[in-house]
CSV table of C-alpha atoms in Angstrom, one decimal:
chain,number,residue,atom,x,y,z
N,1,MET,CA,-14.0,-23.0,-3.4
N,2,ILE,CA,-12.6,-19.8,-4.9
N,3,LYS,CA,-10.1,-19.3,-7.7
N,4,SER,CA,-6.6,-18.8,-6.6
N,5,TYR,CA,-6.4,-15.8,-8.9
N,6,ASP,CA,-9.0,-14.0,-6.8
N,7,VAL,CA,-7.2,-14.9,-3.5
N,8,ILE,CA,-3.9,-13.7,-4.9
N,9,VAL,CA,-5.4,-10.4,-6.1
N,10,LYS,CA,-6.8,-9.8,-2.6
N,11,LEU,CA,-3.3,-10.4,-1.1
N,12,ILE,CA,-1.5,-8.3,-3.6
N,13,ASP,CA,-3.9,-5.4,-3.1
N,14,ARG,CA,-3.0,-5.5,0.6
N,15,TYR,CA,0.7,-5.7,-0.3
N,16,ASP,CA,1.0,-9.2,1.2
N,17,TYR,CA,3.5,-10.4,-1.3
N,18,GLY,CA,4.6,-13.2,0.9
N,19,GLY,CA,1.1,-14.6,1.1
N,20,ALA,CA,0.6,-14.3,-2.7
N,21,LEU,CA,3.9,-16.0,-3.3
N,22,ASP,CA,3.0,-18.9,-1.0
N,23,ILE,CA,-0.1,-19.7,-3.2
N,24,LEU,CA,1.9,-19.5,-6.4
N,25,ASN,CA,4.5,-21.9,-4.9
N,26,GLU,CA,1.7,-24.3,-3.9
N,27,LYS,CA,0.5,-24.3,-7.5
N,28,GLY,CA,3.9,-24.8,-9.1
N,29,LEU,CA,4.0,-21.3,-10.5
N,30,GLU,CA,6.9,-20.0,-8.5
N,31,ASN,CA,9.1,-19.7,-11.6
N,32,THR,CA,6.8,-17.5,-13.6
N,33,ASP,CA,7.7,-13.9,-14.3
N,34,ALA,CA,4.7,-12.7,-12.2
N,35,ALA,CA,6.0,-14.7,-9.2
N,36,THR,CA,9.5,-13.3,-9.7
N,37,ILE,CA,8.2,-9.8,-9.6
N,38,ILE,CA,6.1,-10.6,-6.5
N,39,LYS,CA,9.1,-12.1,-4.8
N,40,SER,CA,11.1,-9.0,-5.6
N,41,CYS,CA,8.5,-6.8,-4.0
N,42,LYS,CA,8.4,-9.1,-0.9
N,43,TYR,CA,12.0,-8.2,-0.2
N,44,ALA,CA,11.7,-4.6,-1.3
N,45,VAL,CA,8.9,-3.7,1.2
N,46,ASN,CA,11.3,-5.0,3.9
N,47,PHE,CA,14.0,-2.6,2.6
N,48,ASP,CA,16.2,-5.5,1.3
N,49,PHE,CA,16.7,-3.7,-2.0
N,50,GLU,CA,19.7,-5.6,-3.1
N,51,THR,CA,18.0,-8.9,-2.9
N,52,ALA,CA,14.9,-7.4,-4.6
N,53,TYR,CA,17.1,-6.2,-7.4
N,54,ASN,CA,19.0,-9.5,-7.9
N,55,ILE,CA,15.7,-11.5,-8.0
N,56,LEU,CA,14.6,-9.5,-11.1
N,57,MET,CA,17.7,-10.9,-12.9
N,58,HIS,CA,15.7,-14.2,-13.1
N,59,LEU,CA,13.0,-12.6,-15.3
N,60,SER,CA,12.7,-13.8,-18.9
N,61,ASN,CA,14.5,-11.6,-21.4
N,62,GLU,CA,11.2,-10.4,-22.7
N,63,LYS,CA,10.0,-9.1,-19.3
N,64,LYS,CA,13.4,-7.6,-18.5
N,65,GLU,CA,12.8,-5.2,-21.4
N,66,LYS,CA,9.4,-4.0,-20.2
N,67,LYS,CA,9.2,-0.4,-19.2
N,68,ILE,CA,7.8,-1.1,-15.8
N,69,VAL,CA,10.6,-3.6,-15.0
N,70,VAL,CA,13.3,-1.2,-16.3
N,71,ASN,CA,11.9,1.5,-14.1
N,72,LEU,CA,11.7,-0.8,-11.1
N,73,LYS,CA,15.3,-1.8,-11.5
N,74,ARG,CA,16.4,1.8,-11.7
N,75,ASN,CA,14.4,2.6,-8.6
N,76,LEU,CA,15.9,-0.3,-6.7
N,77,LYS,CA,19.4,0.9,-7.6
N,78,ASP,CA,18.5,4.4,-6.3
N,79,LEU,CA,17.3,2.8,-3.1
N,80,MET,CA,20.5,0.8,-2.7
N,81,ASN,CA,22.4,4.1,-3.2
N,82,GLY,CA,20.4,5.9,-0.5
N,83,ASP,CA,18.9,8.4,-2.9
N,84,PRO,CA,16.7,10.8,-0.9
N,85,ASN,CA,13.9,10.9,-3.5
N,86,ALA,CA,13.7,7.1,-3.7
N,87,ILE,CA,14.1,6.6,0.1
N,88,PHE,CA,11.4,9.1,1.1
N,89,SER,CA,9.0,7.8,-1.6
N,90,GLU,CA,9.5,4.3,-0.3
N,91,LEU,CA,8.8,5.4,3.3
N,92,ILE,CA,5.6,7.1,2.1
N,93,GLU,CA,4.5,3.8,0.5
N,94,ASN,CA,5.5,1.9,3.6
N,95,ILE,CA,3.3,4.1,5.8
N,96,LYS,CA,0.4,3.5,3.4
N,97,PHE,CA,0.8,-0.3,3.7
N,98,GLN,CA,0.3,0.0,7.4
N,99,ILE,CA,-2.9,2.0,7.0
N,100,VAL,CA,-4.3,-0.5,4.4
N,101,ASN,CA,-3.5,-3.5,6.6
N,102,GLU,CA,-4.7,-1.7,9.7
N,103,GLU,CA,-1.4,-2.3,11.4
N,104,TYR,CA,-1.6,0.8,13.5
N,105,ILE,CA,1.3,0.2,15.9
N,106,ASP,CA,3.7,-0.4,13.0
N,107,PHE,CA,2.1,2.6,11.4
N,108,LEU,CA,3.0,4.8,14.4
N,109,GLY,CA,6.5,3.4,14.3
N,110,ARG,CA,6.9,4.4,10.6
N,111,VAL,CA,5.4,7.9,11.3
N,112,TYR,CA,8.0,8.5,14.0
N,113,ARG,CA,10.9,7.3,11.8
N,114,PHE,CA,9.7,9.4,9.0
N,115,LYS,CA,9.6,12.5,11.2
N,116,GLU,CA,13.1,11.7,12.4
N,117,ALA,CA,14.3,11.1,8.8
N,118,ILE,CA,13.1,14.5,7.6
N,119,LEU,CA,14.9,16.3,10.4
N,120,LYS,CA,18.1,14.3,10.0
N,121,TYR,CA,18.0,15.1,6.3
N,122,ILE,CA,17.7,18.8,6.9
N,123,PHE,CA,20.5,18.9,9.4
N,124,VAL,CA,23.0,16.9,7.4
N,125,LYS,CA,22.1,18.6,4.2
N,126,GLU,CA,22.8,22.0,5.8
N,127,HIS,CA,25.8,20.8,7.7
N,128,ILE,CA,27.8,19.1,5.0
N,129,ASN,CA,26.5,21.3,2.2
N,130,ARG,CA,27.0,19.0,-0.7
N,131,THR,CA,25.1,18.5,-3.9
N,132,LYS,CA,25.3,14.7,-4.0
N,133,PHE,CA,23.5,13.3,-1.0
N,134,SER,CA,22.9,9.8,0.3
N,135,PHE,CA,21.1,8.4,3.3
N,136,LEU,CA,23.9,5.9,3.6
N,137,ILE,CA,26.6,8.3,4.6
N,138,ASP,CA,28.0,8.2,8.1
N,139,ALA,CA,26.9,11.7,8.8
N,140,MET,CA,23.3,10.4,8.9
N,141,SER,CA,23.9,8.4,12.1
N,142,LYS,CA,22.2,9.6,15.2
N,143,LYS,CA,25.4,9.4,17.3
N,144,ARG,CA,27.3,11.5,14.8
N,145,ILE,CA,24.6,14.2,14.5
N,146,LEU,CA,24.2,14.5,18.3
N,147,LYS,CA,28.0,14.8,18.6
N,148,ILE,CA,28.1,17.7,16.1
N,149,LEU,CA,25.1,19.4,17.8
N,150,ARG,CA,26.9,19.3,21.2
N,151,LYS,CA,30.4,20.2,20.0
N,152,LYS,CA,29.6,22.9,17.3
N,153,TYR,CA,26.2,24.3,18.2
N,154,LYS,CA,26.2,23.8,22.0
N,155,ILE,CA,22.9,21.9,21.9
N,156,PHE,CA,22.9,19.2,24.5
N,157,ASN,CA,19.5,17.6,24.3
N,158,SER,CA,19.9,13.8,23.8
N,159,ASN,CA,16.6,13.6,22.0
N,160,LEU,CA,17.5,13.8,18.3
N,161,ILE,CA,14.1,15.3,17.2
N,162,TYR,CA,14.2,18.1,19.8
N,163,ALA,CA,17.9,18.7,19.3
N,164,ILE,CA,17.6,19.2,15.5
N,165,SER,CA,14.4,21.3,16.0
N,166,THR,CA,16.3,23.5,18.4
N,167,TYR,CA,19.1,23.8,15.8
N,168,ILE,CA,16.7,24.8,13.0
N,169,ASN,CA,14.9,27.4,15.1
N,170,LYS,CA,18.1,28.9,16.4
N,171,TYR,CA,20.4,28.8,13.4
N,172,LEU,CA,18.1,28.4,10.3
N,173,SER,CA,15.3,30.7,11.3
N,174,GLU,CA,15.7,32.8,8.2
N,175,LYS,CA,14.9,29.8,6.1
N,176,LYS,CA,11.1,29.8,6.3
N,177,LYS,CA,10.6,26.4,4.7
N,178,TYR,CA,12.6,24.7,7.5
N,179,VAL,CA,10.7,26.6,10.2
N,180,ASN,CA,7.4,25.6,8.6
N,181,ILE,CA,8.4,22.0,8.5
N,182,VAL,CA,9.5,22.0,12.1
N,183,ARG,CA,6.2,23.8,13.1
N,184,LEU,CA,4.2,21.0,11.4
N,185,LEU,CA,6.3,18.1,12.7
N,186,ASN,CA,6.1,19.4,16.2
N,187,SER,CA,2.5,20.5,16.0
N,188,GLU,CA,0.1,19.6,18.8
N,189,LYS,CA,-1.6,16.9,16.7
N,190,MET,CA,1.7,15.3,15.7
N,191,THR,CA,2.9,15.4,19.3
N,192,SER,CA,-0.4,13.6,20.3
N,193,LEU,CA,0.4,11.0,17.7
N,194,ILE,CA,3.9,10.4,18.9
N,195,GLU,CA,2.6,10.1,22.4
N,196,LEU,CA,0.5,7.2,21.2
N,197,ARG,CA,3.6,5.7,19.7
N,198,ASN,CA,5.5,6.1,22.9
N,199,SER,CA,2.8,4.4,24.9
N,200,SER,CA,2.7,1.4,22.5
N,201,ILE,CA,5.0,-1.6,22.2
N,202,VAL,CA,7.2,0.2,19.6
N,203,GLY,CA,7.8,2.9,22.2
N,204,HIS,CA,8.0,2.4,25.9
N,205,GLY,CA,4.7,0.8,26.8
N,206,PHE,CA,2.1,-1.9,26.1
N,207,ILE,CA,-1.0,0.1,25.2
N,208,GLY,CA,-2.8,-0.9,22.0
N,209,VAL,CA,-3.7,1.5,19.2
N,210,SER,CA,-6.8,1.7,17.1
N,211,ARG,CA,-7.8,3.7,14.1
N,212,GLU,CA,-10.1,5.7,16.4
N,213,ASP,CA,-7.2,6.6,18.6
N,214,ILE,CA,-5.2,7.9,15.6
N,215,SER,CA,-8.3,9.8,14.2
N,216,ARG,CA,-8.8,11.5,17.6
N,217,ALA,CA,-5.1,12.6,17.6
N,218,TYR,CA,-4.7,13.5,14.0
N,219,GLY,CA,-7.8,13.0,11.9
N,220,ASN,CA,-7.8,10.6,8.9
N,221,PRO,CA,-4.5,8.6,8.9
N,222,TYR,CA,-4.0,9.5,5.3
N,223,ASN,CA,-3.8,13.2,6.4
N,224,ILE,CA,-0.4,12.3,7.8
N,225,ILE,CA,0.9,11.2,4.4
N,226,ASP,CA,-0.4,14.4,2.9
N,227,ASP,CA,1.4,16.4,5.5
N,228,TYR,CA,4.6,14.5,5.0
N,229,LYS,CA,4.4,15.0,1.2
N,230,PHE,CA,3.9,18.8,1.9
N,231,CYS,CA,7.2,18.8,3.9
N,232,LEU,CA,9.0,16.9,1.1
N,233,LYS,CA,7.7,19.3,-1.4
N,234,LEU,CA,9.3,22.2,0.6
N,235,LEU,CA,12.5,20.2,0.5
N,236,ASP,CA,12.3,19.8,-3.3
N,237,ILE,CA,12.0,16.0,-2.9
N,238,ASN,CA,10.2,14.4,-5.8
N,239,VAL,CA,7.8,11.8,-4.4
N,240,GLU,CA,7.0,8.9,-6.7
N,241,SER,CA,3.4,8.0,-5.9
N,242,TYR,CA,1.6,4.7,-6.5
N,243,LYS,CA,4.8,2.7,-7.2
N,244,TYR,CA,3.4,-0.5,-5.8
N,245,SER,CA,-0.1,0.1,-7.2
N,246,ARG,CA,1.4,0.2,-10.7
N,247,ILE,CA,3.4,-3.0,-10.1
N,248,ASN,CA,0.3,-4.7,-8.7
N,249,ASP,CA,-1.8,-3.8,-11.7
N,250,TYR,CA,0.9,-5.2,-14.0
N,251,VAL,CA,1.3,-8.4,-12.0
N,252,LYS,CA,-2.4,-9.0,-11.8
N,253,LYS,CA,-2.6,-8.7,-15.6
N,254,GLU,CA,0.2,-11.2,-15.9
N,255,LEU,CA,-1.5,-13.6,-13.5
N,256,TYR,CA,-4.8,-13.3,-15.3
N,257,ASP,CA,-3.1,-14.4,-18.5
N,258,ILE,CA,-1.6,-17.4,-16.7
N,259,THR,CA,-4.7,-18.6,-14.9
N,260,TYR,CA,-7.4,-17.8,-17.5
N,261,ASP,CA,-6.2,-17.0,-21.0
N,262,ASN,CA,-4.0,-20.1,-21.0
N,263,SER,CA,-6.7,-22.3,-19.5
N,264,LYS,CA,-4.5,-23.0,-16.5
N,265,SER,CA,-7.2,-21.9,-14.0
N,266,ILE,CA,-6.1,-23.0,-10.5
N,267,ASN,CA,-8.2,-23.4,-7.4
N,268,VAL,CA,-7.7,-23.3,-3.7
N,269,LYS,CA,-9.8,-23.8,-0.7
N,270,TYR,CA,-10.4,-20.5,1.0
N,271,CYS,CA,-11.4,-20.5,4.6
N,272,THR,CA,-12.8,-17.5,6.4
């Protein structure tokens, strides 16, 4: 036997909010404020930010006023609006989840999408030249970008990453920050990593991926997060680090108060 609190903590630390919520539901604690926040996170990590936001409306009035909840609601609104700072920060967190949970194929999928997102952001930001920017605008679509690249810039490569890289090297070479970003994103080690992705189930093949494979291609997987943060810094993107770690610490304190301080200690059989 092991206390449910300890099991839930392990699940939360691995960002398995669905698993933590299942235990709380089994114990009749699904309507607690802690469960409500966990449920919100469950949807947020799957990029359903609107549902995540609406769930927080069910918190008690006392918890709605807490600084961490107010900040979370503000962040979810920014995500719903496609704010670049919020979106890129969320993507960074998402990549970290895959490393923690050793889900390396999904990790490679996120890495590829992040690389693509940075390049799309640079192109659209330069092309439309507007101060207010959102990831939700039509100009961010792959089809639209490739059409503009063909029609206006005579770049006919159908691979979005290579097409935008060509555009930057050809038309934005005086902007060193962009050139440095492209150089890093198209480096030999990044190319090796993308080749792993292409050979996996999220690409075009069926080859498995281990941590050792990633380490041989790029080094420590967390190095990729550091390199992406470097790119975002060059783009003046403010990355919010440890968002979910802060939420987890708050929720664990709330759960501790429920299961221990109030003498409502709950137990569950834990099978290994």
